[in-house]
Amino acid sequence: MTPDSKRRATLRTIVAAGSMLLVVSGNAGAQAIVKIGCVLPLSGGSAALGNQTRVGVMAAVEQINAAGGIEAMGGAKLQALFGDSQSKADVGVSETERLIQRENVAVLCGAFNSAVTFPATELAERNKTPWVVVGAVKDEITERGFRYVFRINNKATYDAREQLDAMALLAKETGKSVQRLALFYESGDWGRSHAANIRKLAAERKIGIILDEPAPPNQVDFTSQLLKIRSAKPDALILALYTPDHLLFTRQLAEQRLDLPFGVHSAGGGAEDPSFYAAIDASMAAYYFVQEDWQVDILDTNQDPLLLDADRRARALLGYGMSASVALGLAATYVIGDALERAGSAERDKLRDAIAATDLTSGPALFTGYQRIKFDSAGQNTFAHGVVSENLGGKRRAIWPSENRAADTRPVWPVPVWARR
């Protein structure tokens, strides 16, 4: 390499590092801007949930900036830059590369879909760019020995355990328990991971699985699968489907009046999406049990002005209020903001170390319903938990854990047959 080429290479390195902080000059002095990149499914099959997460990120950025920005960095403002994964792994990886290499973001978040997050975080790790996982639950995402990948929400093992724990609690309260389960799930990373964990935990608890089937991609009719479920006669059905498939499956289940003594239990996904409920008749989702990534009825008891502000922003931009995805986008951004304050820098290595040292027990990052956010050596928040809700009288009410259950909430277990609804 010639001396001139060495100087040019050095200059490019300095410019790339410096552009993580965009300095805008003006009469009031210089103002730093810290770039946060977020890869999300803003189009495609998971677009509804991806856009909800985007609203949460934007709400937190605007709230932090309105409160004075990052004080430890002289009031630096946050700027959110988004990449659309389209729910496709290759697109998500290319968008991650764009945000790291061309936009020079200090930190990344996303990418909701496990099948996108898994390879995209590998790219971030190679580029030593911290990534705060939002939504994606595949266990292996935080089980690869990576140093730059952190997850605030549940991993798949937690989701599966919570579904079975909720069934166990209701059995203890009523003396009526689930003995035979059916599993139906999307055939990607998320669905297969969830099904594998249910199989393992059900075996430990001596619960039989009498039907275990992945959903073919791009399904336009679930009649044959519903017939299989009817023939198997399970006590309860566990679902893991994204919004489009969940809508079709729910409509056809209602049309066929398929009775399941202990109901449908969804591992989040489509049944966690407010747009799902807006698109169906309320009776179709009556008595649905949903493993939620946040406390869905938290607004009944928490009137924090920042939470109410985020809810108003969601209603204005989406047409409906807070959701798990909005809450997780908000939480991830506040975790990043807290780390920036403690690092006093947007340098990726310093920011990585600050995220690793996170220990939050109060504040907007806990609007998900968590009591604490603290990462273990693998980057997983071991204090993450969901809440299982039941759709009662047209409203999703937390029924597990019992500590999250409102005094006036009365779970229905077993659920009424269609003829008596």
Coordinates of C-alpha atoms in Angstrom, one line a residue:
M1 CA 0.0 0.0 0.0
T2 CA 1.4 3.4 -1.0
P3 CA 1.7 6.3 1.6
D4 CA -1.2 8.1 -0.2
S5 CA -3.4 5.0 -0.1
K6 CA -2.6 4.5 3.6
R7 CA -3.5 8.1 4.4
R8 CA -6.8 7.7 2.4
A9 CA -7.6 4.5 4.3
T10 CA -6.9 6.2 7.7
L11 CA -9.1 9.1 6.7
R12 CA -11.9 6.8 5.8
T13 CA -11.6 5.1 9.2
I14 CA -11.7 8.4 11.0
V15 CA -14.7 9.7 9.0
A16 CA -16.6 6.4 9.5
A17 CA -16.0 6.5 13.3
G18 CA -16.8 10.2 13.5
S19 CA -20.0 10.0 11.5
M20 CA -21.6 7.9 14.3
L21 CA -22.0 11.4 15.8
L22 CA -23.4 13.9 13.3
V23 CA -22.4 17.4 14.5
V24 CA -24.7 20.1 13.4
S25 CA -23.3 23.6 13.8
G26 CA -25.4 26.7 14.5
N27 CA -25.5 29.9 16.5
A28 CA -26.4 27.9 19.6
G29 CA -23.2 25.7 19.3
A30 CA -22.6 22.2 18.1
Q31 CA -25.3 19.6 18.7
A32 CA -24.4 15.9 18.5
I33 CA -26.9 13.3 17.1
V34 CA -26.6 9.6 17.9
K35 CA -27.8 7.3 15.2
I36 CA -29.8 4.3 16.2
G37 CA -30.6 1.7 13.5
C38 CA -33.6 -0.6 13.7
V39 CA -34.3 -3.4 11.2
L40 CA -38.0 -4.3 11.2
P41 CA -40.6 -5.9 8.9
L42 CA -42.3 -2.7 7.7
S43 CA -43.8 -4.5 4.7
G44 CA -44.7 -8.1 4.1
G45 CA -46.5 -10.6 6.4
S46 CA -45.3 -9.2 9.7
A47 CA -45.7 -5.5 8.7
A48 CA -48.4 -4.7 11.3
L49 CA -46.2 -5.7 14.2
G50 CA -43.0 -4.2 12.7
N51 CA -44.7 -0.9 12.3
Q52 CA -46.0 -1.0 15.9
T53 CA -42.4 -1.5 17.0
R54 CA -41.3 1.4 14.9
V55 CA -43.9 3.6 16.7
G56 CA -42.5 2.5 20.0
V57 CA -39.0 3.4 19.0
M58 CA -40.0 6.8 17.6
A59 CA -42.0 7.6 20.7
A60 CA -39.1 6.9 23.0
V61 CA -36.7 8.9 20.8
E62 CA -39.0 11.9 20.8
Q63 CA -39.5 11.6 24.6
I64 CA -35.8 11.4 25.3
N65 CA -35.0 14.3 23.0
A66 CA -37.8 16.4 24.5
A67 CA -36.4 15.8 27.9
G68 CA -33.0 17.2 26.9
G69 CA -31.3 14.3 25.1
I70 CA -28.3 12.4 26.4
E71 CA -27.1 14.6 29.3
A72 CA -23.7 12.8 29.6
M73 CA -23.0 13.7 26.0
G74 CA -23.9 17.4 26.2
G75 CA -27.6 16.9 25.4
A76 CA -27.0 14.8 22.3
K77 CA -30.2 14.0 20.4
L78 CA -31.2 10.5 19.2
Q79 CA -32.0 9.8 15.6
A80 CA -33.8 6.6 14.6
L81 CA -33.0 5.1 11.1
F82 CA -35.0 2.2 9.9
G83 CA -34.4 -0.7 7.6
D84 CA -37.3 -2.8 6.1
S85 CA -36.5 -6.5 6.3
Q86 CA -39.8 -7.4 4.6
S87 CA -39.7 -10.5 6.9
K88 CA -37.0 -11.9 4.6
A89 CA -33.6 -13.0 6.1
D90 CA -31.5 -11.9 3.1
V91 CA -33.2 -8.5 3.0
G92 CA -32.8 -8.1 6.7
V93 CA -29.1 -8.9 6.5
S94 CA -28.5 -6.4 3.6
E95 CA -30.4 -3.7 5.5
T96 CA -28.3 -4.4 8.6
E97 CA -25.1 -4.0 6.5
R98 CA -26.4 -0.7 5.1
L99 CA -27.2 0.7 8.5
I100 CA -23.7 -0.3 9.8
Q101 CA -21.6 0.5 6.8
R102 CA -23.3 3.4 5.1
E103 CA -25.3 5.0 7.9
N104 CA -22.7 4.3 10.6
V105 CA -25.2 3.7 13.3
A106 CA -23.9 3.4 16.9
V107 CA -26.3 0.6 17.8
L108 CA -29.0 -1.6 16.3
C109 CA -32.3 -3.0 17.4
G110 CA -34.9 -5.4 15.9
A111 CA -35.7 -7.5 13.9
F112 CA -38.9 -9.0 15.3
N113 CA -38.7 -12.2 13.1
S114 CA -36.4 -14.8 14.5
A115 CA -35.5 -16.0 11.0
V116 CA -34.2 -12.5 10.2
T117 CA -32.7 -11.6 13.6
F118 CA -30.6 -14.8 13.8
P119 CA -28.4 -14.0 10.7
A120 CA -28.6 -10.2 11.0
T121 CA -27.2 -10.3 14.6
E122 CA -24.3 -12.5 13.3
L123 CA -23.4 -9.7 10.9
A124 CA -23.6 -7.1 13.7
E125 CA -21.4 -9.3 15.9
R126 CA -18.8 -9.5 13.1
N127 CA -18.9 -5.7 12.8
K128 CA -18.7 -5.2 16.6
T129 CA -22.0 -3.2 16.6
P130 CA -24.2 -3.7 19.6
W131 CA -27.7 -5.0 18.9
V132 CA -30.7 -4.9 21.3
V133 CA -33.1 -7.7 20.1
V134 CA -36.8 -6.8 19.9
G135 CA -39.4 -9.4 19.6
A136 CA -37.4 -12.4 18.2
V137 CA -37.5 -15.3 20.6
K138 CA -35.5 -18.1 19.0
D139 CA -33.4 -19.4 21.9
E140 CA -30.1 -19.7 19.9
I141 CA -30.0 -15.9 19.2
T142 CA -28.4 -15.4 22.7
E143 CA -26.8 -18.9 22.9
R144 CA -23.9 -18.4 20.4
G145 CA -21.3 -16.8 22.7
F146 CA -21.8 -13.4 21.1
R147 CA -20.6 -10.3 23.0
Y148 CA -22.6 -7.6 21.1
V149 CA -26.1 -9.2 21.1
F150 CA -28.6 -8.5 23.9
R151 CA -32.3 -9.4 24.3
I152 CA -34.7 -7.7 26.6
N153 CA -37.8 -9.9 25.9
N154 CA -38.5 -13.6 26.5
K155 CA -36.7 -16.3 24.6
A156 CA -38.8 -19.2 23.2
T157 CA -38.2 -21.4 26.2
Y158 CA -39.7 -18.8 28.5
D159 CA -42.8 -18.4 26.2
A160 CA -43.5 -22.1 26.2
R161 CA -43.0 -22.5 30.0
E162 CA -45.4 -19.6 30.6
Q163 CA -48.1 -21.2 28.5
L164 CA -47.9 -24.4 30.4
D165 CA -47.6 -22.6 33.8
A166 CA -50.8 -20.8 33.1
M167 CA -52.6 -24.0 32.3
A168 CA -51.2 -25.5 35.6
L169 CA -52.4 -22.5 37.6
L170 CA -55.9 -22.7 36.2
A171 CA -55.9 -26.5 36.8
K172 CA -54.9 -25.9 40.4
E173 CA -57.7 -23.3 40.9
T174 CA -60.4 -25.5 39.3
G175 CA -59.2 -29.1 39.6
K176 CA -59.6 -29.5 35.8
S177 CA -56.4 -30.0 33.9
V178 CA -55.2 -30.4 30.3
Q179 CA -54.0 -33.9 29.4
R180 CA -53.9 -33.8 25.6
L181 CA -52.4 -31.0 23.5
A182 CA -52.4 -30.3 19.8
L183 CA -49.7 -28.1 18.3
F184 CA -50.0 -26.1 15.1
Y185 CA -47.3 -23.6 14.2
E186 CA -45.7 -21.6 11.4
S187 CA -42.9 -23.5 9.8
G188 CA -40.1 -20.9 10.3
D189 CA -37.6 -20.5 13.1
W190 CA -40.1 -19.1 15.6
G191 CA -42.8 -21.7 15.2
R192 CA -40.4 -24.7 15.2
S193 CA -38.5 -23.4 18.2
H194 CA -41.7 -22.9 20.2
A195 CA -43.0 -26.3 19.3
A196 CA -39.7 -28.0 20.3
N197 CA -39.9 -26.3 23.7
I198 CA -43.5 -27.3 24.2
R199 CA -42.7 -30.9 23.4
K200 CA -39.9 -30.9 26.0
L201 CA -41.8 -29.2 28.8
A202 CA -45.0 -31.2 28.1
A203 CA -43.1 -34.5 28.4
E204 CA -41.6 -33.3 31.8
R205 CA -45.2 -32.6 33.0
K206 CA -46.7 -35.8 31.5
I207 CA -49.0 -33.9 29.1
G208 CA -49.6 -35.9 25.9
I209 CA -49.2 -34.3 22.5
I210 CA -51.6 -36.0 20.1
L211 CA -51.1 -33.7 17.1
D212 CA -48.0 -31.9 16.1
E213 CA -48.0 -30.1 12.7
P214 CA -46.3 -27.1 11.1
A215 CA -48.3 -24.9 8.8
P216 CA -47.2 -24.9 5.1
P217 CA -46.0 -21.5 3.9
N218 CA -48.5 -19.3 2.0
Q219 CA -51.5 -21.3 3.1
V220 CA -54.8 -20.2 1.7
D221 CA -57.0 -22.7 3.4
F222 CA -56.7 -24.5 6.7
T223 CA -59.7 -26.8 6.3
S224 CA -57.6 -30.0 6.2
Q225 CA -55.6 -29.0 9.3
L226 CA -58.8 -28.2 11.2
L227 CA -60.2 -31.6 10.3
K228 CA -57.1 -33.2 11.7
I229 CA -57.4 -31.2 15.0
R230 CA -61.1 -32.2 15.3
S231 CA -60.3 -35.9 14.7
A232 CA -57.5 -35.8 17.3
K233 CA -59.9 -34.4 20.0
P234 CA -57.3 -32.5 22.0
D235 CA -58.1 -30.8 25.3
A236 CA -56.4 -27.6 24.1
L237 CA -54.7 -26.2 21.0
I238 CA -51.4 -24.3 21.1
L239 CA -50.8 -22.0 18.1
A240 CA -47.8 -20.0 16.9
L241 CA -48.9 -18.1 13.8
Y242 CA -48.2 -14.7 12.4
T243 CA -51.1 -12.3 11.8
P244 CA -52.2 -13.2 8.2
D245 CA -52.3 -17.0 8.9
H246 CA -53.8 -16.4 12.4
L247 CA -56.6 -14.4 10.8
L248 CA -57.5 -17.1 8.3
F249 CA -57.2 -19.9 10.9
T250 CA -59.4 -18.1 13.4
R251 CA -62.1 -17.4 10.9
Q252 CA -62.2 -21.0 9.7
L253 CA -62.1 -22.4 13.2
A254 CA -65.2 -20.2 14.1
E255 CA -67.0 -21.3 10.9
Q256 CA -66.4 -24.9 11.7
R257 CA -67.5 -24.4 15.4
L258 CA -64.5 -26.5 16.5
D259 CA -64.9 -27.1 20.3
L260 CA -61.8 -27.4 22.4
P261 CA -62.6 -27.9 26.1
F262 CA -59.7 -25.7 27.4
G263 CA -59.5 -23.4 24.4
V264 CA -57.0 -22.0 22.0
H265 CA -53.6 -20.9 23.5
S266 CA -51.6 -18.6 21.2
A267 CA -47.9 -18.0 21.6
G268 CA -48.2 -14.3 20.9
G269 CA -47.8 -13.7 17.2
G270 CA -51.0 -12.7 15.4
A271 CA -53.1 -13.0 18.6
E272 CA -50.9 -10.3 20.1
D273 CA -51.5 -7.9 17.3
P274 CA -54.3 -5.2 17.7
S275 CA -54.9 -5.3 13.9
F276 CA -55.9 -8.9 14.3
Y277 CA -58.8 -8.0 16.6
A278 CA -59.8 -5.1 14.4
A279 CA -60.2 -7.5 11.4
I280 CA -62.4 -10.2 13.0
D281 CA -65.7 -10.4 14.7
A282 CA -65.1 -10.2 18.5
S283 CA -66.9 -13.5 19.1
M284 CA -64.3 -15.4 17.0
A285 CA -61.6 -14.7 19.6
A286 CA -63.7 -15.1 22.7
Y287 CA -61.9 -17.0 25.5
Y288 CA -58.6 -17.0 23.5
F289 CA -55.6 -17.4 25.8
V290 CA -52.6 -15.4 24.6
Q291 CA -49.0 -15.5 25.9
E292 CA -48.4 -11.7 25.7
D293 CA -45.0 -10.0 25.6
W294 CA -46.3 -7.3 27.9
Q295 CA -49.1 -6.8 30.5
V296 CA -51.9 -6.1 28.0
D297 CA -54.1 -4.4 30.6
I298 CA -51.4 -2.3 32.2
L299 CA -53.1 1.0 31.3
D300 CA -55.8 0.1 33.7
T301 CA -53.4 0.6 36.6
N302 CA -50.4 2.5 35.3
Q303 CA -51.0 6.1 34.5
D304 CA -47.4 7.2 33.9
P305 CA -47.5 10.3 31.6
L306 CA -44.8 8.8 29.3
L307 CA -46.8 5.6 28.9
L308 CA -50.0 7.6 28.2
D309 CA -48.0 9.7 25.7
A310 CA -46.8 6.6 23.9
D311 CA -50.4 5.3 23.8
R312 CA -51.6 8.5 22.3
R313 CA -48.9 8.4 19.7
A314 CA -49.8 4.8 18.8
R315 CA -53.5 5.8 18.4
A316 CA -52.6 8.7 16.2
L317 CA -50.3 6.7 13.9
L318 CA -51.8 3.3 14.0
G319 CA -55.5 3.8 14.8
Y320 CA -55.2 1.7 18.0
G321 CA -53.2 2.1 21.2
M322 CA -50.3 0.4 23.0
S323 CA -49.4 -3.2 22.1
A324 CA -46.6 -5.6 23.0
S325 CA -44.6 -4.5 19.9
V326 CA -45.0 -0.8 20.7
A327 CA -44.0 -1.5 24.3
L328 CA -40.9 -3.5 23.2
G329 CA -39.8 -0.8 20.8
L330 CA -40.1 1.8 23.5
A331 CA -38.2 -0.4 26.0
A332 CA -35.3 -1.2 23.7
T333 CA -34.8 2.5 23.0
Y334 CA -34.9 3.5 26.6
V335 CA -32.3 0.7 27.4
I336 CA -30.1 2.2 24.7
G337 CA -30.6 5.7 26.1
D338 CA -29.7 4.6 29.6
A339 CA -26.5 2.9 28.2
L340 CA -25.5 6.1 26.4
E341 CA -25.9 8.1 29.6
R342 CA -23.6 5.7 31.5
A343 CA -21.1 5.3 28.6
G344 CA -21.0 9.0 27.9
S345 CA -20.1 8.0 24.4
A346 CA -21.6 6.5 21.2
E347 CA -18.4 4.6 20.5
R348 CA -19.6 1.0 19.8
D349 CA -17.3 -0.8 22.2
K350 CA -18.0 1.6 25.1
L351 CA -21.7 1.4 24.3
R352 CA -21.6 -2.4 24.2
D353 CA -20.0 -2.5 27.6
A354 CA -22.6 -0.1 29.0
I355 CA -25.5 -2.2 27.6
A356 CA -23.9 -5.3 29.2
A357 CA -23.9 -3.6 32.6
T358 CA -27.6 -2.6 32.4
D359 CA -29.6 -3.0 35.6
L360 CA -32.9 -1.2 35.4
T361 CA -35.6 -1.5 38.1
S362 CA -37.7 1.5 37.2
G363 CA -38.6 3.8 34.4
P364 CA -40.1 3.6 30.9
A365 CA -38.0 0.6 29.9
L366 CA -40.2 -1.4 32.2
F367 CA -43.6 -0.4 30.6
T368 CA -43.6 -4.0 29.3
G369 CA -44.5 -5.1 32.7
Y370 CA -41.1 -6.4 33.7
Q371 CA -39.8 -5.7 37.2
R372 CA -36.1 -5.6 36.1
I373 CA -33.9 -5.6 33.0
K374 CA -30.5 -7.1 33.6
F375 CA -28.5 -9.2 31.1
D376 CA -26.7 -12.4 31.9
S377 CA -23.3 -13.3 30.3
A378 CA -25.1 -14.5 27.2
G379 CA -26.9 -11.2 26.7
Q380 CA -30.4 -12.5 27.8
N381 CA -32.5 -10.5 30.2
T382 CA -33.3 -13.2 32.7
F383 CA -35.9 -11.1 34.3
A384 CA -38.0 -11.0 31.2
H385 CA -41.5 -12.5 31.4
G386 CA -44.8 -12.4 29.6
V387 CA -48.4 -12.3 30.9
V388 CA -51.0 -14.8 29.7
S389 CA -54.3 -13.2 29.0
E390 CA -57.8 -14.5 28.4
N391 CA -60.3 -12.7 26.1
L392 CA -63.2 -12.0 28.4
G393 CA -66.2 -10.0 27.4
G394 CA -64.2 -8.6 24.4
K395 CA -61.2 -7.5 26.5
R396 CA -57.9 -9.3 27.0
R397 CA -57.4 -9.6 30.7
A398 CA -54.2 -10.8 32.4
I399 CA -54.9 -14.1 34.2
W400 CA -51.3 -15.4 34.8
P401 CA -49.2 -14.9 36.8
S402 CA -51.8 -14.4 39.6
E403 CA -49.9 -11.3 40.8
N404 CA -50.7 -9.6 37.5
R405 CA -54.4 -10.5 37.6
A406 CA -56.8 -7.7 38.5
A407 CA -59.1 -8.2 41.5
D408 CA -62.2 -8.2 39.2
T409 CA -60.8 -10.7 36.6
R410 CA -62.4 -14.2 36.7
P411 CA -60.8 -16.7 34.3
V412 CA -63.2 -19.0 32.5
W413 CA -61.9 -22.6 32.6
P414 CA -63.0 -24.8 30.8
V415 CA -64.4 -22.6 28.0
P416 CA -68.0 -22.7 26.8
V417 CA -68.8 -24.8 23.7
W418 CA -69.8 -22.8 20.6
A419 CA -73.5 -23.7 21.0
R420 CA -73.6 -22.0 24.4
R421 CA -71.7 -18.8 23.6

